[in-house]
C-alpha positions as a printed Julia matrix, in Angstrom:
279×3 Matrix{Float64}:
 103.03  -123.8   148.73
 100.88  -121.14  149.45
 101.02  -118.57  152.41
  98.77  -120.07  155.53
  96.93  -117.72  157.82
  95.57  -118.0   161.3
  91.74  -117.6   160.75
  89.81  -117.29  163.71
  86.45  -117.59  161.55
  85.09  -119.06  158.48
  82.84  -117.13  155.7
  79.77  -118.96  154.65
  79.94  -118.21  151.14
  76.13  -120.49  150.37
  74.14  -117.24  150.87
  72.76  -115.17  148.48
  71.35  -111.88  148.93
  67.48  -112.84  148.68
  65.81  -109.46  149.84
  63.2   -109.36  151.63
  62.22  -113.32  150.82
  64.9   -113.94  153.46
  62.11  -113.42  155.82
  59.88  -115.85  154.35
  62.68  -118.51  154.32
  63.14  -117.83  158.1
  60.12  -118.4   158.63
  59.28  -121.79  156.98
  62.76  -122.98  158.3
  61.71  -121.9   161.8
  58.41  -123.68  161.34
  60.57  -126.46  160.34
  62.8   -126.89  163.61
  60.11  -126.4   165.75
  57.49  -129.17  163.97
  61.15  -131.38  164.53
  61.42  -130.36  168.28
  57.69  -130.36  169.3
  57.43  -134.34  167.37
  60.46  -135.64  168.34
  59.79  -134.66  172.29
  56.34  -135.88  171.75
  57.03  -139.33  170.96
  60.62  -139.49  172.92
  58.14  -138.65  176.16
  55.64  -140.9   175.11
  57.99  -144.1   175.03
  59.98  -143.35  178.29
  56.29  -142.44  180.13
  54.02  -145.85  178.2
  55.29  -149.16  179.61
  54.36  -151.4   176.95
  56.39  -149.53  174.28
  59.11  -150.1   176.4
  60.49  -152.87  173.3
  63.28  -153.01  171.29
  62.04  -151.25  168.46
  60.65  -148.53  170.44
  63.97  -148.34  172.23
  65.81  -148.17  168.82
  63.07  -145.22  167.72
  63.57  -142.97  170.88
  67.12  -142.88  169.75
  66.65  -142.11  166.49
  64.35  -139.2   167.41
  67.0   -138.17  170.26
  69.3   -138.24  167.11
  66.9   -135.91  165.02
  67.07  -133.05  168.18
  70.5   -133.41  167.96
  71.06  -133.18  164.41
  68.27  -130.57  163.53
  69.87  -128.15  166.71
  73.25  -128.53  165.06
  71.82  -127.24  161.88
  68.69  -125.15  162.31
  69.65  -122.13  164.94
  72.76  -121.16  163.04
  70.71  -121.4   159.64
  68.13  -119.54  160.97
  70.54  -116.65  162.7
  72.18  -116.35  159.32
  69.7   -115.99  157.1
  68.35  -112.77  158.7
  71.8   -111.66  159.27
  74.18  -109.42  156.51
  77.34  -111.13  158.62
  78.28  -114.79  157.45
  81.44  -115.25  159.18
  81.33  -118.18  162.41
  84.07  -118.51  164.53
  86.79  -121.34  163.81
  85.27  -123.36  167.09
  82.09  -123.46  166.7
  82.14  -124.09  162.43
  84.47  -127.12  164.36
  82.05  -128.14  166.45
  79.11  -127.49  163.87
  80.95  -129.8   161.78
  81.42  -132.84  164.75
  77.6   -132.53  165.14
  76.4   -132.86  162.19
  78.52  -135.51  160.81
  77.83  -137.68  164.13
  74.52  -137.32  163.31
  74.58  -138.75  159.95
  76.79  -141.61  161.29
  74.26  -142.48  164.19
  71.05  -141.92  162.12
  72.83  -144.62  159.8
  74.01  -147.22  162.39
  70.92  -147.23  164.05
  68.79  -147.72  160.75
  71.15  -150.71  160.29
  70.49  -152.07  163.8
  66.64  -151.54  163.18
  67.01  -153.88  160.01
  68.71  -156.61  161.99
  66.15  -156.19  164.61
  63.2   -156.34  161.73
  65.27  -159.35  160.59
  64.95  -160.95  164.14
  61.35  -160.47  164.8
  60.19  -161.87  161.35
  62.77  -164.87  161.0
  63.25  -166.13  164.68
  59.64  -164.4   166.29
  59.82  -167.31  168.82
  63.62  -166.69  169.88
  63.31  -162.81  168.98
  62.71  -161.63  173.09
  65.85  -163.87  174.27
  67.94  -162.91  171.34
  67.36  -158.65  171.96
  66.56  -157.98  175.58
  66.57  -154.44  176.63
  69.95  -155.02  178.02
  71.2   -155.81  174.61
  69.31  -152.82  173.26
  70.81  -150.42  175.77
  74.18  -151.97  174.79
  73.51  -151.43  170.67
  72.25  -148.19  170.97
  75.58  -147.44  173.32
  77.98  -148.56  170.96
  76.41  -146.68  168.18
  76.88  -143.02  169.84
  80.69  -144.08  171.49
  81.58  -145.28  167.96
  80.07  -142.29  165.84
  81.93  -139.75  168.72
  85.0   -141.21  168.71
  85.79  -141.63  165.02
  84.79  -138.04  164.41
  86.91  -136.77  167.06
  89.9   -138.3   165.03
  88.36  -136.75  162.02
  88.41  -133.19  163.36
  91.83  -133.37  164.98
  93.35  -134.57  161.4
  91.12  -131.32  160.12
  92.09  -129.05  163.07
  95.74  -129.58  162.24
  95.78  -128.36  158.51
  97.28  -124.98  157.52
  94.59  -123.54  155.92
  95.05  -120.64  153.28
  91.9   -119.59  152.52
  88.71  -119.14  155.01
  85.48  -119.1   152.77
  83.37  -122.3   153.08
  81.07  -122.33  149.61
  77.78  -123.69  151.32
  75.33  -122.24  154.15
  77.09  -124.35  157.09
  80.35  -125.84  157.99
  81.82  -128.93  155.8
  84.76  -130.91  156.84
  85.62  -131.67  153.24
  84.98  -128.42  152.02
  87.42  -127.02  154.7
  90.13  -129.77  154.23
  89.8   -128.54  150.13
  91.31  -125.14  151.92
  94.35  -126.69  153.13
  98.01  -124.91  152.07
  98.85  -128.19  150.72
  97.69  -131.04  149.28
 100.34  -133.69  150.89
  98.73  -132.42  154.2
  95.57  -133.45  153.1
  96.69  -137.52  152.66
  96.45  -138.52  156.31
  92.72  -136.97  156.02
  91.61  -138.77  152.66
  92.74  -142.1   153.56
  90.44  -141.95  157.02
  88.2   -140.52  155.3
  88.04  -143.38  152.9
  88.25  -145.31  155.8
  85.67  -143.37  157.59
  83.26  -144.04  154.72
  83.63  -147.94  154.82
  82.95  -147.79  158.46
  79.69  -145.65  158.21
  78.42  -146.42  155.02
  79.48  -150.09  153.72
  79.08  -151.61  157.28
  75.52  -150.81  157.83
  74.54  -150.85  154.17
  76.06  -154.7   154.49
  73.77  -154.84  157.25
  70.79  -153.64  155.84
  70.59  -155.61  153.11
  71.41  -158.61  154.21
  68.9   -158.14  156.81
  66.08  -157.11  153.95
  67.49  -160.19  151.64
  66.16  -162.69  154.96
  63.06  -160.59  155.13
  62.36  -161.34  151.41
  63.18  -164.97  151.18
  61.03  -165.7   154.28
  58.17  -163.61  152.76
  58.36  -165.43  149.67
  57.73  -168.34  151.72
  55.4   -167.47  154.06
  51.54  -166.5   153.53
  49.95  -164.02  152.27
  49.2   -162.75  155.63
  52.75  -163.22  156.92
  53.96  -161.19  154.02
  51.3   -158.01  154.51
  52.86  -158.08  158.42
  56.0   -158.2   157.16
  55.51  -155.22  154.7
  53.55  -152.72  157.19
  56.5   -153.57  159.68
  59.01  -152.77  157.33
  57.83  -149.74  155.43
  58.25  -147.13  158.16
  61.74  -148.27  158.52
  62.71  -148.23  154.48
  60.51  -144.89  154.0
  62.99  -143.37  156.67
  65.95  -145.1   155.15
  65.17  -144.65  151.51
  64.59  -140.55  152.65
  67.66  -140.26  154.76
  70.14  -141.78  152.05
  68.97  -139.33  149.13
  69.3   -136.7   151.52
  73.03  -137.93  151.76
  73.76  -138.34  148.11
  72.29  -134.97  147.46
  74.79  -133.4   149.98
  77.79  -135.52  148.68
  77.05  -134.69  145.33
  77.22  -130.9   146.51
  79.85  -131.23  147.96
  82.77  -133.75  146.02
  81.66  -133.16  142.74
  81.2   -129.36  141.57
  80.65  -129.36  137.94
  77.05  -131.15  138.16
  75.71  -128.44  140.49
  77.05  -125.33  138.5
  73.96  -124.52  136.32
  71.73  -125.5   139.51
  69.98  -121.89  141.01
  72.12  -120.53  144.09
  68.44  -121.02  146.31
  67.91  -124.54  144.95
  71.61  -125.4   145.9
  70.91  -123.99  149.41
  67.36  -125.76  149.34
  68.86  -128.79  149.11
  72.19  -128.61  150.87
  69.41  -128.21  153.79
């Protein structure tokens, strides 16, 4: 067993000394966050202010893009700070916290994509019982559970982090990774409380709504193929929005688990690709 240390920060090791081009990064990236803000309040206002989108997928949309200002904040500012900065080093709380933010984020974006399947699946198979069976009480309720579920089983995922000895403080990407920290725990017997929840974890926030989803898709496509040609072309413009966001969300997730479980795939990838993409 190795010697453990009390670190009180964490050096992000995912920066590379780009010169002066760190400027242009900063800027596109800050061009970024704010197209994500400016949208995201947009059409967040929009909803709560227009009464007729007042419907259960509009519902299930403002929370998404409540979601995206969540996520993007979690990310962005500390991205942004560091990339014009010579220090890397965050403190131990807030790489903690940086961590519980953006992993509740991916768990909520990915819940409520599964709840917006079963809602698609609602509308086109049952449109005349669709308004009794989701009411915006039932909506309200969904969208609920989704956030209480994602908080809660990452606050059992950071205290299980939280109490590792670590021996070794440098985090190899540009922000804070729980797996990438548990990989700097003294010891790997610590580490088996944390792998089977996060097995666990992964079931729960992957499997489940992936279940969901395509079942939900699966009814779609044997009503479509049916149904008229009409009913189908509804059916598609409903649905694309929803898989475009799904199909673009879940590459960005295998990209970053790739990054981050398996490192001999990404060692001949460029340093600023690997950051490029890690983002």
């Amino acid at each position: 067993m190795e010697n453990s240390t009390q670190f009180t920060s964490f050096m992000l090791a995912g920066y590379s000394d780009s010169g002066h081009l760190k400027y242009f990064y900063f800027i596109i990236i800050t061009v970024l966050y704010v197209s994500i803000v400016f949208t995201n309040t947009v059409l967040i206002v929009v909803i709560c202010m227009e009464r007729s989108l007042h419907e259960p997928m509009y519902l299930f949309l403002c929370s998404l893009f409540v979601n995206e200002l969540y996520g993007s904040t979690a990310l962005f500012p500390a991205l942004m700070t560091h990339l014009v900065s010579d220090a890397h080093s965050v403190s131990t709380v807030y790489c903690y916290l940086q961590i519980f933010c953006i992993y509740t984020y991916g768990s909520i974006e990915f819940s409520n994509l599964a709840v917006m399947s079963y809602d698609r699946y609602l509308a086109i198979c049952y449109p005349l019982q669709y308004n009794v069976l989701m009411t915006q009480n039932r909506v309200c309720i969904l969208v609920c559970i989704i956030w209480l579920y994602s908080f809660v089983k990452f606050i059992i995922t950071l205290s299980l982090t939280i109490r590792l000895k670590l021996c070794g403080n440098v985090i190899d990407k540009v922000y804070c990774d729980n797996y990438l920290v548990v990989k700097l725990a003294c010891s790997t017997s610590d580490t088996t409380v944390n792998n089977i929840y996060g097995l666990y974890g992964v079931v729960l926030s992957v499997a489940v709504p992936l279940i969901t989803i395509l079942f939900s898709y699966i009814k779609i496509l044997s009503i479509c193929l049916k149904s008229s040609i009409e009913t189908r072309q509804k059916a598609f413009s409903t649905c694309t929005p929803h898989l475009a966001s799904l199909l673009n969300f879940s590459f960005g997730c295998f990209l970053n688990l790739l990054q981050s479980r398996f490192d001999r795939p990404m060692r001949n990838v460029p340093t600023v690709l690997h950051t490029m993409l890690s983002v």
